[in-house]
Coordinates of C-alpha atoms and ligand atoms in Angstrom, one line a residue:
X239 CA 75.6 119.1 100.2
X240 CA 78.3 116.9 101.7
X241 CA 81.6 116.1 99.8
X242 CA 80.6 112.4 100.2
X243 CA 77.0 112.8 98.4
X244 CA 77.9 114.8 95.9
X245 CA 80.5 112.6 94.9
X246 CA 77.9 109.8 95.1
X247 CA 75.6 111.6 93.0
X248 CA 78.7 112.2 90.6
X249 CA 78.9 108.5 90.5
X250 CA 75.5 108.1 89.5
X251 CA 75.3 110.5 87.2
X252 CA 78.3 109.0 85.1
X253 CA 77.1 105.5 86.0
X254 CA 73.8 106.9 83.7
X255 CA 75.9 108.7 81.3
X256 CA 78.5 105.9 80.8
X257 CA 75.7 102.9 81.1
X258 CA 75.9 102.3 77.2
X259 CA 79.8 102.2 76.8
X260 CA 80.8 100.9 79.8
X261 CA 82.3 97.4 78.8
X262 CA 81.0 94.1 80.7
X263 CA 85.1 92.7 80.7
X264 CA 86.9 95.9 82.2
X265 CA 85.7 95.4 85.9
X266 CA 86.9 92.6 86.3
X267 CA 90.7 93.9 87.3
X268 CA 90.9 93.4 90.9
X269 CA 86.8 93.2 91.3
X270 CA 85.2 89.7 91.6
X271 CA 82.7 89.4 88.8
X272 CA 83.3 85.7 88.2
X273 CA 79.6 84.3 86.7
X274 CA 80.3 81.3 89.5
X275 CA 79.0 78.3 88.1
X276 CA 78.1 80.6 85.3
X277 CA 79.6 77.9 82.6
X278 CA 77.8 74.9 84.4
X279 CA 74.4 76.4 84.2
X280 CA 74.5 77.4 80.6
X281 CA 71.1 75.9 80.4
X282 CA 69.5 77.8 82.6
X283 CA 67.3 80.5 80.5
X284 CA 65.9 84.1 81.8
X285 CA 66.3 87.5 80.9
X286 CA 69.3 88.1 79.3
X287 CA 71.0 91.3 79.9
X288 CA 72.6 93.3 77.1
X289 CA 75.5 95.2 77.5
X290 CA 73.3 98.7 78.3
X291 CA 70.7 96.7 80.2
X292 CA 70.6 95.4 83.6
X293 CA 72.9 93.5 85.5
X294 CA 72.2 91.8 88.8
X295 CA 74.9 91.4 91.5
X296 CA 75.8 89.6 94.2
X297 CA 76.9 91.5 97.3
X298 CA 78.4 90.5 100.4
X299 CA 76.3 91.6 103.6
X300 CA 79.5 93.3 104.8
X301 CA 79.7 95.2 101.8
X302 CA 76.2 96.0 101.7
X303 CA 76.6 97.7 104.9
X304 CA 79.3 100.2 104.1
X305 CA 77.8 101.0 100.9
X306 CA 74.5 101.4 102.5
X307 CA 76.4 103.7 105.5
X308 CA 78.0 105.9 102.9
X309 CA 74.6 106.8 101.7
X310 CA 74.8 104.6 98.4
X311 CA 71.0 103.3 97.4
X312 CA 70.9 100.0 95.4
X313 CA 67.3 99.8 96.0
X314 CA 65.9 96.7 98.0
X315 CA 67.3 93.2 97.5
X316 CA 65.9 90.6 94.9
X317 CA 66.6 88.0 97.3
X318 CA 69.1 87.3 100.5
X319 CA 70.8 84.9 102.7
X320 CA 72.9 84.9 105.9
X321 CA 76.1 86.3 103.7
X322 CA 74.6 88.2 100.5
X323 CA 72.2 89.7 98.8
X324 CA 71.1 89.9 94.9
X325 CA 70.5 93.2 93.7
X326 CA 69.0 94.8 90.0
X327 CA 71.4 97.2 88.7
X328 CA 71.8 99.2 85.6
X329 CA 75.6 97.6 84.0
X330 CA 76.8 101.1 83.8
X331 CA 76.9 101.6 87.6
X332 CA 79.2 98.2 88.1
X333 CA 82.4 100.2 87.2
X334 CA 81.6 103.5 89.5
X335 CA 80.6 101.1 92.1
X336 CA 83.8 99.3 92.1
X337 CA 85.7 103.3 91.9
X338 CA 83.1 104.0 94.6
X339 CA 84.7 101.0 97.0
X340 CA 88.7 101.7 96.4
X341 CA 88.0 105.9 96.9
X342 CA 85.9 105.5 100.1
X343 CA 86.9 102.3 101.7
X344 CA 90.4 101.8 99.8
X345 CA 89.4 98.3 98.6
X346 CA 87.7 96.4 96.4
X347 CA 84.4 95.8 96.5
X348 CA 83.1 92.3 97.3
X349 CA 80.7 92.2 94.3
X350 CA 79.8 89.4 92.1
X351 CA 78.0 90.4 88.5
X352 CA 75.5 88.4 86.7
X353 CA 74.0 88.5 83.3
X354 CA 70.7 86.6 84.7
X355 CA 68.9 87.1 88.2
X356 CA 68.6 82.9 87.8
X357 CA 72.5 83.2 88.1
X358 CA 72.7 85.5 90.7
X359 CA 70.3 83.4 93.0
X360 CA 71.9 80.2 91.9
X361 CA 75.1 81.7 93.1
X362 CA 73.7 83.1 96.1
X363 CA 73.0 79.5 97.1
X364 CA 76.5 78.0 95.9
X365 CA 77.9 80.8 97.9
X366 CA 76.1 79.3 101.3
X367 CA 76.2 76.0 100.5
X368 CA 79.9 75.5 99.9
X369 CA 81.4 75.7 102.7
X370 CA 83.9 73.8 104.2
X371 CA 83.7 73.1 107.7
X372 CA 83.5 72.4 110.9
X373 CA 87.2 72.2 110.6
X374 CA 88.2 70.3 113.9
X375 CA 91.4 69.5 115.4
X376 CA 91.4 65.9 116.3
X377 CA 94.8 64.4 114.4
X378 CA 97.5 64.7 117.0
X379 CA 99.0 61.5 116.9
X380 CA 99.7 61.7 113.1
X381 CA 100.8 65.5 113.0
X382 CA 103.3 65.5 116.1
X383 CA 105.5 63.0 114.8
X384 CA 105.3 64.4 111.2
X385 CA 106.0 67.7 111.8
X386 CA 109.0 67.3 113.8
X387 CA 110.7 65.5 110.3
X388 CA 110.2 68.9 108.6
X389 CA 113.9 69.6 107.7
X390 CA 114.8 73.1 106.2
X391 CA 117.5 71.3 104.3
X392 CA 114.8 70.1 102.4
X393 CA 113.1 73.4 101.6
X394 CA 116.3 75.3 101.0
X395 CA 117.4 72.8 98.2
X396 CA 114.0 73.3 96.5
X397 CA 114.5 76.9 96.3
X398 CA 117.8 76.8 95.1
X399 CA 116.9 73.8 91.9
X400 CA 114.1 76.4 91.1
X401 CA 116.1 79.4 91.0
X402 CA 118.3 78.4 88.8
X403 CA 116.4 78.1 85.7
X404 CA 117.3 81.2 83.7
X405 CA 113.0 82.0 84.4
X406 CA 110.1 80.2 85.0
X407 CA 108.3 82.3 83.1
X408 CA 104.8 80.9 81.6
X409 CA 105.9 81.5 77.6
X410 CA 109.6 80.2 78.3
X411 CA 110.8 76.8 77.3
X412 CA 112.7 77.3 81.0
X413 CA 109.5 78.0 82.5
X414 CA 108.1 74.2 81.1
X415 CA 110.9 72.5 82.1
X416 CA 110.6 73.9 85.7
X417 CA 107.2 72.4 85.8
X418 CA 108.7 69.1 84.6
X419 CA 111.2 68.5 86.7
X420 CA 108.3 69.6 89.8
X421 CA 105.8 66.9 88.1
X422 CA 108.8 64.4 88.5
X423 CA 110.6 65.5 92.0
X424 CA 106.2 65.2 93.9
X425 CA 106.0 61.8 91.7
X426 CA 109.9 60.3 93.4
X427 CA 108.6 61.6 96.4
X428 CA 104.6 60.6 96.6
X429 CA 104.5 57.9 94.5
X430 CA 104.9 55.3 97.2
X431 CA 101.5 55.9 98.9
X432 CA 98.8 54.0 97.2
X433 CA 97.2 55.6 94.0
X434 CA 99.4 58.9 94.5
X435 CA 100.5 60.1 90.8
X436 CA 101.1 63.9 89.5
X437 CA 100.9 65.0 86.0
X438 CA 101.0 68.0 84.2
X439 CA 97.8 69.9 83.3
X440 CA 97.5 71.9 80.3
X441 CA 96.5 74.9 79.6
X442 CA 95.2 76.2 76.3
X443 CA 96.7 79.7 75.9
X444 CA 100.2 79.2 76.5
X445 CA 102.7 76.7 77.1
X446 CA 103.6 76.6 80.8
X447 CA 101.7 73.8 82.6
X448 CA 100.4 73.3 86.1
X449 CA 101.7 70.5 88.1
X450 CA 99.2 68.5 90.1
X451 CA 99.8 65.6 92.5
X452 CA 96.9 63.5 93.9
X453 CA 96.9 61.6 96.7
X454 CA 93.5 59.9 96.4
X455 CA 91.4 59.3 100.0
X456 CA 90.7 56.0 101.6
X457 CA 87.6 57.0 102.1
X458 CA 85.8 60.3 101.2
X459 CA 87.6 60.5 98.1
X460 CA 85.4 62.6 96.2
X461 CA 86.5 65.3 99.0
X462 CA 89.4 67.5 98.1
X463 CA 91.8 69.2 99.9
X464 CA 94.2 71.5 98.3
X465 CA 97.4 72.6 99.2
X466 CA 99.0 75.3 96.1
X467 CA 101.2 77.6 95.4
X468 CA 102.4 79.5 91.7
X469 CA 105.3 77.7 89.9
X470 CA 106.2 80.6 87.3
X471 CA 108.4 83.4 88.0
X472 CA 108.8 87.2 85.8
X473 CA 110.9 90.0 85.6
X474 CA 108.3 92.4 85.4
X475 CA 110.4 95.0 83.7
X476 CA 112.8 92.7 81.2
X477 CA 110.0 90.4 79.5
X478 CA 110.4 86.8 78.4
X479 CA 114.2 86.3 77.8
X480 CA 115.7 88.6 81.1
X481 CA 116.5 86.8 84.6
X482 CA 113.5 85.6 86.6
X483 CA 115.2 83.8 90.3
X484 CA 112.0 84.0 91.7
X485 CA 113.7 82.3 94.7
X486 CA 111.0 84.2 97.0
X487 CA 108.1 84.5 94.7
X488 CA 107.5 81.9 94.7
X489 CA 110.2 78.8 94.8
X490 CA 109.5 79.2 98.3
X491 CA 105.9 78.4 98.1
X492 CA 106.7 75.8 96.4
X493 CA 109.5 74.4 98.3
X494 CA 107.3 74.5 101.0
X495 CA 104.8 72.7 99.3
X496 CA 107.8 70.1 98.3
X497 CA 109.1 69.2 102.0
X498 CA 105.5 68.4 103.0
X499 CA 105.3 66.0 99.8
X500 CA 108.4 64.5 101.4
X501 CA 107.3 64.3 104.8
X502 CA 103.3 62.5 104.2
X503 CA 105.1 60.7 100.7
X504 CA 107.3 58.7 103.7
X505 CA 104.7 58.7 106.3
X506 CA 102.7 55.4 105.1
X507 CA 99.9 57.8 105.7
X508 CA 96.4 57.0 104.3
X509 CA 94.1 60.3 104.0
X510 CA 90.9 60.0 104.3
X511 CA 89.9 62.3 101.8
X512 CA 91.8 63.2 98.5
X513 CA 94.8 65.0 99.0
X514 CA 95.7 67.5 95.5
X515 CA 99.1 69.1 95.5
X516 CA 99.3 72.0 92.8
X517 CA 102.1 73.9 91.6
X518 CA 99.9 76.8 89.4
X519 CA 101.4 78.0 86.0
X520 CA 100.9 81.9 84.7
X521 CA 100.1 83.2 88.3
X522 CA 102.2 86.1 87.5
X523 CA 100.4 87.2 84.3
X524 CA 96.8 87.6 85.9
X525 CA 96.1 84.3 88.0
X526 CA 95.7 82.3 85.0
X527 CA 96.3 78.8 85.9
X528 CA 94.6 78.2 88.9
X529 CA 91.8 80.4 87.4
X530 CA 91.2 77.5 84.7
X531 CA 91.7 74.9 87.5
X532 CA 89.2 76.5 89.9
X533 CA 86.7 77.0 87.1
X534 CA 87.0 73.7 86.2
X535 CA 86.6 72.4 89.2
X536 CA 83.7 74.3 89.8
X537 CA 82.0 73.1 86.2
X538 CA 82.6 69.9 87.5
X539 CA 81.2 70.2 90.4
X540 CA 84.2 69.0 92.8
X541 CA 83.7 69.4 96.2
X542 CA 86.3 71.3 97.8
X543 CA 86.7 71.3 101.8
X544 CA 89.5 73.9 101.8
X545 CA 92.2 75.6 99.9
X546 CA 95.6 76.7 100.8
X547 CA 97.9 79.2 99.0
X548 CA 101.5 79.7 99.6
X549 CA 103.1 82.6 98.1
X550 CA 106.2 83.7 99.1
X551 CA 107.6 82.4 102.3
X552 CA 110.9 82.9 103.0
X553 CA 111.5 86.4 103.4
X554 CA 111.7 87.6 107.3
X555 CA 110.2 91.4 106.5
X556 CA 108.2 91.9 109.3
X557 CA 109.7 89.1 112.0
X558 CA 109.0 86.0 113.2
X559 CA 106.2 83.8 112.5
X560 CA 103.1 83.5 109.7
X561 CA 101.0 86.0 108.5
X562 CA 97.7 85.3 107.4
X563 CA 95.9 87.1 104.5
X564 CA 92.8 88.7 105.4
X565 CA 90.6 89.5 102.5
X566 CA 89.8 87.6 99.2
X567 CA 89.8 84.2 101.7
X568 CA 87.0 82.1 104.1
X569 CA 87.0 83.8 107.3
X570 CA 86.2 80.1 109.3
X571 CA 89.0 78.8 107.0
X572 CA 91.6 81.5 108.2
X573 CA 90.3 81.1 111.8
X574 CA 91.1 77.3 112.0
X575 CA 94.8 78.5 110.2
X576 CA 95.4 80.2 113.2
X577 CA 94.4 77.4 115.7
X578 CA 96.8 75.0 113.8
X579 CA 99.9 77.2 114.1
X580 CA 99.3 77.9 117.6
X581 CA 99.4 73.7 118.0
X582 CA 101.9 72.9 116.1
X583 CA 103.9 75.7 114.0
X584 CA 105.4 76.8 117.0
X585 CA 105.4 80.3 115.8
X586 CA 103.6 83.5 116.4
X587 CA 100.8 84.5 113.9
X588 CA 99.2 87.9 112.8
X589 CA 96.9 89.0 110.1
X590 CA 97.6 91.5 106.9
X591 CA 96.2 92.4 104.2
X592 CA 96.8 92.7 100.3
X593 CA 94.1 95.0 99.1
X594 CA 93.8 93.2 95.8
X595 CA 92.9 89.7 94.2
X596 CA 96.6 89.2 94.8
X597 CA 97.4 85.3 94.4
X598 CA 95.6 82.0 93.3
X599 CA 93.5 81.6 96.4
X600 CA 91.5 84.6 95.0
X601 CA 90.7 82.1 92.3
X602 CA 89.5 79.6 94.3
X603 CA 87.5 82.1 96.4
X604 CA 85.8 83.8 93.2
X605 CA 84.7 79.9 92.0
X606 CA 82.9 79.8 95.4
X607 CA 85.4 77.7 97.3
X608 CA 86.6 78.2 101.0
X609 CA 90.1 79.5 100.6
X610 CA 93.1 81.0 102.7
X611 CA 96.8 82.1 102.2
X612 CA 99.5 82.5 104.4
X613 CA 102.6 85.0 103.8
X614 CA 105.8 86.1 105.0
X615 CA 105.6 89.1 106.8
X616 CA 102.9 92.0 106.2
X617 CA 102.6 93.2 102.9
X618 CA 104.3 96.5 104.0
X619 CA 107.4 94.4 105.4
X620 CA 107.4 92.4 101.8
X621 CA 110.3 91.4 100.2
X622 CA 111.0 94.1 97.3
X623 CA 113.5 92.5 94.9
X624 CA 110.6 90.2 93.9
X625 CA 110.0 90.3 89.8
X626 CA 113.7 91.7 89.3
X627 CA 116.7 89.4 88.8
X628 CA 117.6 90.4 92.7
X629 CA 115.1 87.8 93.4
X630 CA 117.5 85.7 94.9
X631 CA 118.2 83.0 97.9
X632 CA 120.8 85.2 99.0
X633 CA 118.7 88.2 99.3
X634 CA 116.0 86.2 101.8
X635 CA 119.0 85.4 103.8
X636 CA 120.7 82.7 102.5
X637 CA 119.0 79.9 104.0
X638 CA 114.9 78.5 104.6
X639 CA 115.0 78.8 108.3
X640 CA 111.7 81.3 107.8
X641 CA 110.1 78.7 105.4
X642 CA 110.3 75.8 108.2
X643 CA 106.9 77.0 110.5
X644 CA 105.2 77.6 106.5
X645 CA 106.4 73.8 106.0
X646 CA 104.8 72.5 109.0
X647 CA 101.5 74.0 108.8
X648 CA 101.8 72.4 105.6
X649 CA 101.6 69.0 107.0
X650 CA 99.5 70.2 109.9
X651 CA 96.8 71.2 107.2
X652 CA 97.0 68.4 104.8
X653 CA 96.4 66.1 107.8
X654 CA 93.7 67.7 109.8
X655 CA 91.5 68.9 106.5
X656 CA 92.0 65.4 105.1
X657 CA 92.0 63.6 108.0
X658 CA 93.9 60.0 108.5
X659 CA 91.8 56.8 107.3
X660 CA 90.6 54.9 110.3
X661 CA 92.2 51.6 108.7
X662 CA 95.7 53.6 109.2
X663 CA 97.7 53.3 112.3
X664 CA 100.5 55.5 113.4
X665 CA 103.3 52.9 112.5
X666 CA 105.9 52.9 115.0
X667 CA 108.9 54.1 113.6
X668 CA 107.2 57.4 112.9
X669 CA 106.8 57.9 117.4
X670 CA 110.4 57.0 118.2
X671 CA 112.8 59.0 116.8
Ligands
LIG957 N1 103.5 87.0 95.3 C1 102.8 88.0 94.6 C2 101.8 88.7 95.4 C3 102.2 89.5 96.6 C4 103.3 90.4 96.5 C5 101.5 89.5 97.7 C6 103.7 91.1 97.6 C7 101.9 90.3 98.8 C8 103.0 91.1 98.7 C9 102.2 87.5 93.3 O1 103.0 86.6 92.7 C10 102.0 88.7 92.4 O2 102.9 89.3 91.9 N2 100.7 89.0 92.1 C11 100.4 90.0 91.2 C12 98.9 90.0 90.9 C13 98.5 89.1 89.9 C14 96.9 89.2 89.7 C15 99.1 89.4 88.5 C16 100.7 91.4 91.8 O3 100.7 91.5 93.1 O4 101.0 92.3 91.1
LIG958 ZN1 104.8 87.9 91.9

């Protein structure tokens, strides 16, 4: 016997003996078992499983494949299409699946779970039926003369207002007013195009809110495109009262985020679809924030073309340029990422990955939505003062001159994904400069 079947038939054998304790809410640390659309089809009745009885999961065809190479039997599908499959399986084996996945393949394993197999098909359809493209390239004459405004001025004056809060932690009264004075700063710098307006979205839980700025379309308006990034900040080692900067993690994101506000907010640019700006509270503590915004969104039924996430920006670990994330993301979303810096970045691009569900595009992507996230260097290369009080602007340099390509493919996105309204003409001030 091979080392690789018996430890499958190990797994087996303690998915059976484990099948009564194994709790449904433990697998879901770094494992995608979202019930998508779970809350918004309440009504719908079948079979419910019990915590010993069956589950039925979700699996992405890639998945399937190296689980079916390693020798791993799930038995046939319940149902397929182009990306997934649905799959009976005892809820015991959902735990040794997921071990199985990190010990052979040192990853997590792309598996949604389901307490019904009405669920499971229901999210097998969501799953195909919301995505977000064609994304096409076609806005030129709007992105040109916008990009080249991009000032890192701008960016590195964000950082530095956002650092200097004592934390932006998610239970501090520091870590509300940081969200405050965001809410304000995208409202002085938005609110002159028609209808745009942020507020402050809470949560229930704790006190730190998410900031979220609309920009509504001209004309698709019930199309969203989302540009985000995580507002709090934590010393993971000194708790709520200690020294949070979190001028990397992520006041860059946000100041990012901030200078393309600035840049469309004095554009006279009218999007054709809805534009959402949001600055995400209680990333730090488990995704939190956008998790209840992407669920939401989802029971709601909001149609989303395509999220982006910035998380840490300004830190040159690895060199020049933008590094796309590569798993927990749209693959056609990521692709058209790295057509737009190639236009208009000006930057070199490369892809790395994180391993884990490790920022808010994961919650987007677990809700069913076509997501993507750029970073500053490869995750090796990282910046390794973040959640210490050596989180500083200093430590990244000094400066934002690494956070200026993030800022332009920033506007580049916002423009392209929304698109500007036909009635809209590129006023002339904006070409001569
Ligand atoms: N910005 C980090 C994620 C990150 C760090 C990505 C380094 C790549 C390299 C993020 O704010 C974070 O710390 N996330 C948590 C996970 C979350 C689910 C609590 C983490 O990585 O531990
Ligand atoms: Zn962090």
């Amino acid at each position: 016997m091979t080392v690789m079947s018996m430890r499958i038939l190990t797994t087996v054998l303690l998915a059976a003996r484990f099948a009564a304790a194994a709790p449904l809410a433990d697998f879901d640390q770094g494992v995608r078992v979202t019930p998508l659309l779970e809350d918004a089809r309440r009504g719908a009745k079948s079979e419910p499983a019990s915590d010993e009885g069956p589950l039925w999961i979700n699996l992405g065809n890639s998945d399937l494949a190296l689980v079916r190479a390693a020798g791993l039997s799930l038995g046939s599908p319940l149902s397929m299409s182009g990306s997934a499959a649905v799959f009976k399986v005892p809820a015991g084996l959902l735990p040794h699946l997921s071990d199985f996945m990190h010990e052979t393949f040192g990853r997590c394993g792309g598996f949604f779970a389901h307490r019904t197999r009405v669920e499971a098909e229901l999210a097998l359809s969501a799953r195909a039926a919301t995505k977000g493209g064609p994304y096409t390239l076609d806005q030129q004459a709007w992105v040109s003369p916008l990009i080249s405004r991009v000032e890192e001025e701008g960016i590195r004056s964000t950082i530095e207002t956002l650092a200097a809060y004592h934390n932006r932690y998610y239970k501090a009264n520091s870590g509300v007013e940081a969200a405050r004075w965001l809410q304000g700063r995208w409202q002085t710098l938005a609110g002159g195009l028609p209808g745009a307006s942020s507020r402050l979205v809470k949560h229930d839980g704790w006190k730190q809110p998410s900031v979220v700025l609309t920009i509504p379309g001209a004309e698709k308006t019930e199309e969203v495109v989302i540009l985000g990034g995580h507002l709090d900040s934590i010393n993971g080692y000194g708790g709520e009262a200690a020294r949070a900067p979190g001028a990397d993690d992520n006041a860059s994101g946000i100041a990012v985020l901030t200078e393309a506000v600035r840049v469309l907010g004095a554009s006279g640019l009218r999007p054709r679809r809805t534009l959402q700006f949001i600055g995400y509270a209680a990333e730090e503590v488990g995704l939190r924030g956008s998790q209840d915004l992407a669920k939401q969104a989802a029971r709601e039924g909001m149609k989303v073309v395509g999220v982006i996430q910035y998380d840490m920006t300004n830190f040159k670990g690895s060199g020049e340029g933008i590094f796309l994330l590569n798993d927990h993301v749209d693959a056609d979303l990521t692709a058209f990422l790295g057509k737009l810096i190639e236009v208009y970045a000006g930057v070199p691009w490369a892809t790395t990955e994180c391993g884990y569900a490790c920022s808010d595009h994961a919650s987007w992507t677990r809700n069913g939505y076509p997501a993507s996230a750029v970073f500053e260097s490869t995750v090796d290369g990282r910046n390794r003062a973040i959640h210490t009080e050596r989180d500083t602007l200093a430590a990244s340099g000094g400066g934002a001159e690494h956070s200026v390509a993030f800022a332009k493919l920033a506007v580049a996105f916002a423009v392209e994904l929304a698109k500007a309204s036909s009635a809209a003409s590129v006023p002339a001030e904006l070409t001569r400069r």
